[in-house]
XYZ file of N, CA and C in Angstrom:
399
model
N 0.595 -1.140 0.032
C 0.238 -0.044 0.064
C 1.072 0.864 0.103
N 0.644 2.350 -0.971
C 1.036 3.418 -0.993
C 1.021 4.017 0.289
N 1.847 4.575 1.024
C 1.223 6.371 1.939
C 1.285 7.063 1.313
N 2.877 7.824 0.797
C 2.629 8.894 0.190
C 3.647 8.739 -1.205
N 2.250 9.971 -2.104
C 2.394 9.517 -3.894
C 1.614 11.073 -3.992
N 3.059 12.038 -4.194
C 2.781 12.989 -5.544
C 3.229 13.021 -6.693
N 4.246 11.451 -7.001
C 4.529 11.550 -8.256
C 6.604 11.890 -8.038
N 6.911 12.099 -7.022
C 7.908 12.031 -6.738
C 9.110 10.675 -6.641
N 9.877 10.354 -6.187
C 10.636 9.382 -6.041
C 11.264 9.486 -4.509
N 10.249 8.533 -4.074
C 10.644 8.902 -2.252
C 12.307 8.130 -1.988
N 12.465 7.759 -3.343
C 14.039 7.451 -2.769
C 15.330 8.464 -3.305
N 14.652 9.827 -3.372
C 15.726 10.930 -3.805
C 15.264 11.540 -2.909
N 14.102 12.054 -1.934
C 14.076 12.686 -1.275
C 14.010 12.763 0.019
N 14.401 13.645 1.090
C 14.659 13.457 1.914
C 13.885 14.868 3.206
N 12.417 14.178 3.356
C 11.607 14.923 4.043
C 12.044 16.724 4.811
N 12.129 17.372 4.694
C 12.536 18.390 5.965
C 14.264 18.377 5.550
N 14.781 18.195 4.982
C 15.921 18.474 4.502
C 16.704 19.892 5.046
N 15.913 20.763 4.208
C 16.391 21.677 4.108
C 16.076 22.771 5.374
N 15.528 22.268 6.667
C 15.838 23.306 7.773
C 16.889 22.331 8.452
N 16.766 20.409 8.413
C 17.801 20.024 9.576
C 19.512 19.966 9.131
N 19.270 20.304 7.559
C 20.909 20.251 7.242
C 21.262 21.554 7.482
N 20.871 22.588 8.529
C 21.352 23.487 9.438
C 21.752 23.351 10.747
N 21.041 22.184 11.620
C 21.310 21.427 12.306
C 22.454 20.786 12.738
N 22.693 20.381 14.289
C 23.987 20.232 14.604
C 24.453 18.344 14.606
N 22.788 18.369 14.562
C 22.621 16.516 14.020
C 21.442 16.153 13.523
N 21.390 15.085 12.785
C 19.679 14.843 12.289
C 19.141 13.500 12.884
N 17.866 13.412 12.673
C 17.328 12.605 13.207
C 16.415 12.260 12.683
N 17.089 10.952 11.714
C 16.068 10.049 10.969
C 15.229 9.019 10.928
N 13.995 9.291 10.987
C 12.848 8.758 11.038
C 12.299 8.350 9.836
N 10.867 7.529 9.452
C 10.185 6.695 8.502
C 9.213 7.437 8.310
N 7.982 8.450 8.934
C 7.124 8.860 8.156
C 7.175 10.588 8.725
N 6.206 11.102 7.958
C 6.508 12.634 8.265
C 5.714 13.366 9.622
N 5.113 12.409 9.934
C 4.135 12.941 11.014
C 5.304 13.188 12.229
N 6.330 12.080 11.761
C 7.366 11.834 13.140
C 8.290 13.286 13.109
N 8.623 13.165 11.731
C 9.500 15.082 11.659
C 8.872 16.132 11.725
N 7.250 16.074 11.924
C 6.461 17.292 12.672
C 6.845 17.018 14.238
N 6.731 15.929 14.609
C 6.780 15.646 16.574
C 8.085 16.109 17.186
N 8.888 15.743 15.636
C 10.827 16.081 16.012
C 11.306 17.654 16.045
N 10.438 17.801 14.508
C 10.800 19.896 14.344
C 12.264 19.776 13.467
N 12.537 20.895 13.685
C 14.160 21.351 13.004
C 14.893 19.923 12.904
N 15.268 19.642 12.833
C 16.821 18.203 13.104
C 16.241 16.729 12.110
N 14.341 16.668 12.310
C 14.211 15.763 12.047
C 14.099 15.095 10.343
N 14.355 14.024 9.963
C 14.367 14.035 8.411
C 14.043 12.515 8.280
N 12.852 12.520 7.115
C 11.758 11.457 6.839
C 12.667 11.149 5.732
N 12.798 9.590 5.831
C 12.784 8.714 4.921
C 12.397 7.868 3.730
N 10.299 8.308 4.320
C 9.231 7.705 3.473
C 9.178 6.059 3.609
N 9.751 5.537 4.242
C 9.610 4.319 4.708
C 10.410 3.456 5.336
N 10.968 2.250 5.610
C 12.018 2.171 6.476
C 12.921 1.360 6.272
N 13.295 1.572 4.468
C 14.980 1.162 4.252
C 15.274 2.755 3.574
N 16.799 2.521 3.444
C 17.449 3.819 3.014
C 17.883 3.541 1.568
N 17.953 4.325 0.670
C 18.707 3.919 -0.798
C 19.290 4.769 -0.675
N 20.175 4.550 -1.702
C 21.246 5.443 -1.912
C 21.985 6.710 -1.766
N 20.714 6.825 -2.128
C 21.168 8.369 -2.823
C 20.721 9.077 -1.226
N 20.092 8.414 -0.201
C 19.673 9.283 0.689
C 20.856 9.146 1.624
N 21.406 7.519 1.575
C 22.742 7.631 2.376
C 23.682 8.217 2.486
N 24.297 8.632 0.866
C 25.554 9.366 0.964
C 24.875 10.998 0.303
N 23.079 11.480 0.511
C 22.839 12.889 1.324
C 23.244 12.262 2.667
N 22.727 12.019 3.060
C 22.931 12.162 5.215
C 24.546 11.891 5.440
N 24.679 11.591 4.371
C 26.905 10.876 5.228
C 27.356 12.193 4.626
N 26.982 12.739 3.126
C 27.765 14.295 3.059
C 27.344 15.391 4.096
N 26.173 15.532 4.299
C 25.580 16.420 5.210
C 25.768 16.394 6.658
N 25.630 15.453 6.970
C 25.906 16.013 8.388
C 27.509 14.815 8.700
N 28.384 15.071 8.052
C 29.684 13.945 8.007
C 30.186 15.113 9.450
N 30.920 14.521 10.467
C 31.117 14.384 11.663
C 29.820 15.439 12.812
N 29.219 14.716 12.338
C 27.685 15.156 13.113
C 26.994 13.957 13.845
N 26.440 13.845 14.547
C 25.479 13.323 14.807
C 24.661 12.301 14.208
N 23.832 11.443 14.191
C 22.434 11.445 13.184
C 21.785 9.975 14.146
N 20.931 10.424 14.524
C 20.109 9.544 15.291
C 19.329 8.760 14.284
N 18.243 7.490 14.667
C 18.330 6.588 13.336
C 17.036 6.557 14.666
N 15.781 6.724 14.512
C 14.447 6.476 15.194
C 13.556 5.531 13.974
N 14.062 4.084 14.215
C 12.904 3.999 13.498
C 11.255 3.356 13.888
N 9.865 2.935 13.340
C 9.043 2.289 14.248
C 9.569 1.175 15.041
N 7.986 0.583 15.822
C 9.114 -0.127 16.756
C 9.522 -1.388 15.983
N 8.264 -1.878 14.417
C 8.329 -2.802 14.234
C 9.533 -2.418 13.192
N 10.378 -1.706 12.988
C 10.630 -1.705 11.753
C 12.858 -2.679 12.216
N 13.115 -3.576 13.631
C 14.252 -3.530 14.139
C 15.460 -3.658 13.031
N 14.829 -4.965 12.442
C 15.689 -5.376 10.818
C 16.450 -4.162 9.960
N 15.045 -3.687 10.176
C 15.702 -2.897 8.743
C 16.140 -1.443 9.252
N 15.650 -1.195 11.431
C 17.155 -0.257 11.793
C 18.183 -0.721 11.324
N 18.429 -2.062 11.854
C 20.248 -2.857 11.800
C 20.626 -2.309 10.436
N 19.724 -2.141 8.758
C 20.709 -2.129 8.131
C 20.831 -0.794 7.838
N 19.567 0.290 8.356
C 19.962 1.677 7.659
C 21.680 1.891 8.901
N 21.638 1.949 10.119
C 22.295 1.520 10.773
C 24.047 1.415 10.140
N 23.820 0.280 9.596
C 24.809 -0.475 8.951
C 25.701 0.485 7.740
N 24.379 0.747 7.414
C 24.868 1.516 5.624
C 25.271 3.020 5.957
N 24.332 3.281 7.349
C 25.404 5.067 7.436
C 27.082 4.999 8.090
N 27.357 3.751 9.053
C 28.122 3.504 9.539
C 29.480 3.105 8.496
N 28.957 2.261 7.175
C 29.698 2.050 6.316
C 30.274 3.170 5.591
N 29.760 4.366 5.553
C 30.277 5.583 5.012
C 30.643 6.343 6.276
N 31.374 6.082 7.113
C 31.122 6.613 8.383
C 30.602 7.524 9.296
N 29.236 8.027 8.980
C 28.082 8.369 9.847
C 28.512 7.699 11.539
N 28.524 9.372 12.206
C 28.442 9.118 13.503
C 27.169 8.918 14.047
N 26.720 7.356 13.601
C 25.341 6.795 14.317
C 24.654 6.248 15.655
N 23.940 7.131 15.630
C 23.332 6.873 17.232
C 22.061 5.956 16.795
N 21.632 4.662 17.051
C 20.794 3.807 17.101
C 19.830 4.056 18.596
N 18.617 4.112 17.656
C 17.466 4.228 19.072
C 16.323 3.141 19.211
N 16.094 2.952 19.817
C 15.169 1.362 19.663
C 14.114 2.013 20.854
N 13.001 2.100 19.628
C 11.799 2.660 20.924
C 11.035 1.201 21.963
N 11.151 1.857 23.213
C 10.585 0.894 24.467
C 9.470 -0.029 24.261
N 8.902 0.439 23.316
C 6.974 0.311 22.581
C 6.518 0.084 21.471
N 5.797 -0.057 21.233
C 4.959 -0.516 19.854
C 4.508 0.924 19.116
N 4.746 2.742 19.891
C 4.802 3.893 19.702
C 5.471 4.349 18.244
N 5.047 4.882 17.349
C 6.029 5.630 16.386
C 6.689 6.909 16.811
N 7.532 7.120 16.622
C 7.933 8.528 16.881
C 7.201 9.608 17.558
N 6.012 10.030 16.424
C 5.094 10.567 16.241
C 4.794 10.740 17.506
N 4.204 9.658 18.388
C 3.162 9.336 19.348
C 4.074 9.527 20.977
N 5.224 9.999 20.832
C 5.708 10.474 21.753
C 6.086 11.812 22.364
N 6.084 12.608 23.404
C 6.192 14.198 23.302
C 7.704 13.767 23.201
N 7.775 15.381 23.325
C 8.976 15.693 23.088
C 10.108 15.419 24.099
N 9.449 15.783 25.708
C 10.387 15.636 26.349
C 10.610 13.761 26.440
N 9.661 13.250 26.241
C 10.311 11.663 26.186
C 11.040 11.336 24.857
N 11.222 12.006 24.083
C 11.796 11.951 22.833
C 13.397 12.544 23.227
N 14.032 13.062 23.752
C 14.417 13.774 24.304
C 15.364 13.187 25.105
N 14.427 12.497 26.058
C 15.010 11.529 26.725
C 15.463 9.826 26.375
N 15.211 9.235 25.377
C 15.044 8.446 24.574
C 16.392 8.720 23.304
N 16.434 9.922 23.116
C 17.368 10.282 22.347
C 18.937 10.674 22.304
N 18.980 10.573 24.833
C 19.920 11.126 25.410
C 20.782 9.883 25.760
N 19.320 9.188 26.676
C 20.366 7.769 26.584
C 20.868 7.032 25.693
N 20.277 7.014 24.248
C 21.236 6.056 23.134
C 22.638 7.179 22.715
N 22.429 8.714 23.052
C 23.557 9.437 22.767
C 24.961 8.585 23.590
N 23.906 8.705 25.023
C 25.062 7.864 26.011
C 25.248 7.039 26.354
N 24.799 5.899 25.525
C 25.069 4.437 25.446
C 25.946 4.218 24.159
N 26.027 5.030 23.121
C 27.633 4.662 22.035
C 28.584 6.235 22.640
N 28.517 6.658 23.556
C 29.192 7.777 23.883
C 29.859 9.049 22.765
N 28.062 9.187 22.585
C 28.542 10.401 21.728
C 27.616 11.659 22.506
N 28.330 12.572 21.961
C 28.363 13.849 22.514
C 26.707 15.063 21.647
N 25.535 15.198 21.415
C 24.870 15.850 20.819
C 24.058 16.840 21.291
N 24.028 17.882 20.757
C 23.207 19.073 21.017
C 21.538 18.633 20.575
N 20.766 18.236 21.639
C 19.322 18.110 21.608
C 17.983 19.087 21.744
N 18.905 20.166 21.715
C 17.917 21.390 22.570
C 17.097 21.858 21.400
N 16.939 21.183 20.267
C 16.038 21.283 19.555
C 14.627 21.016 20.056
N 14.685 19.662 21.085
C 13.525 19.235 21.620
C 13.095 19.846 23.047
N 13.684 20.699 23.282
C 13.119 21.462 24.355
C 12.310 22.613 24.270
């Protein structure tokens, strides 16, 4: 089932890229509502998989900056694939595993701040998450 369609090739789009590109971190999510919840640092890949174009764009835009990957709870295999692809491009990846069956859009900003902070601490990454406060 197609969730988003307007003639674009979703494999060559990162929703909210223009805003997120100016931020000190990126938060990669599956869907547009999750970007709305996150705000300026969120980028949507329109699904659970990362295209080569998306991977390259993330790797070049956020070189030497933390990139959080927060896929929906039912996408743990895809999360590993996205993290691996970004790590192969030397991206400073911070995987975030959601504790329940909710999407990132279902969390409050303060809860997302706590989840992202804990994930950064787990991999010893310092990240400016003030956009969530």
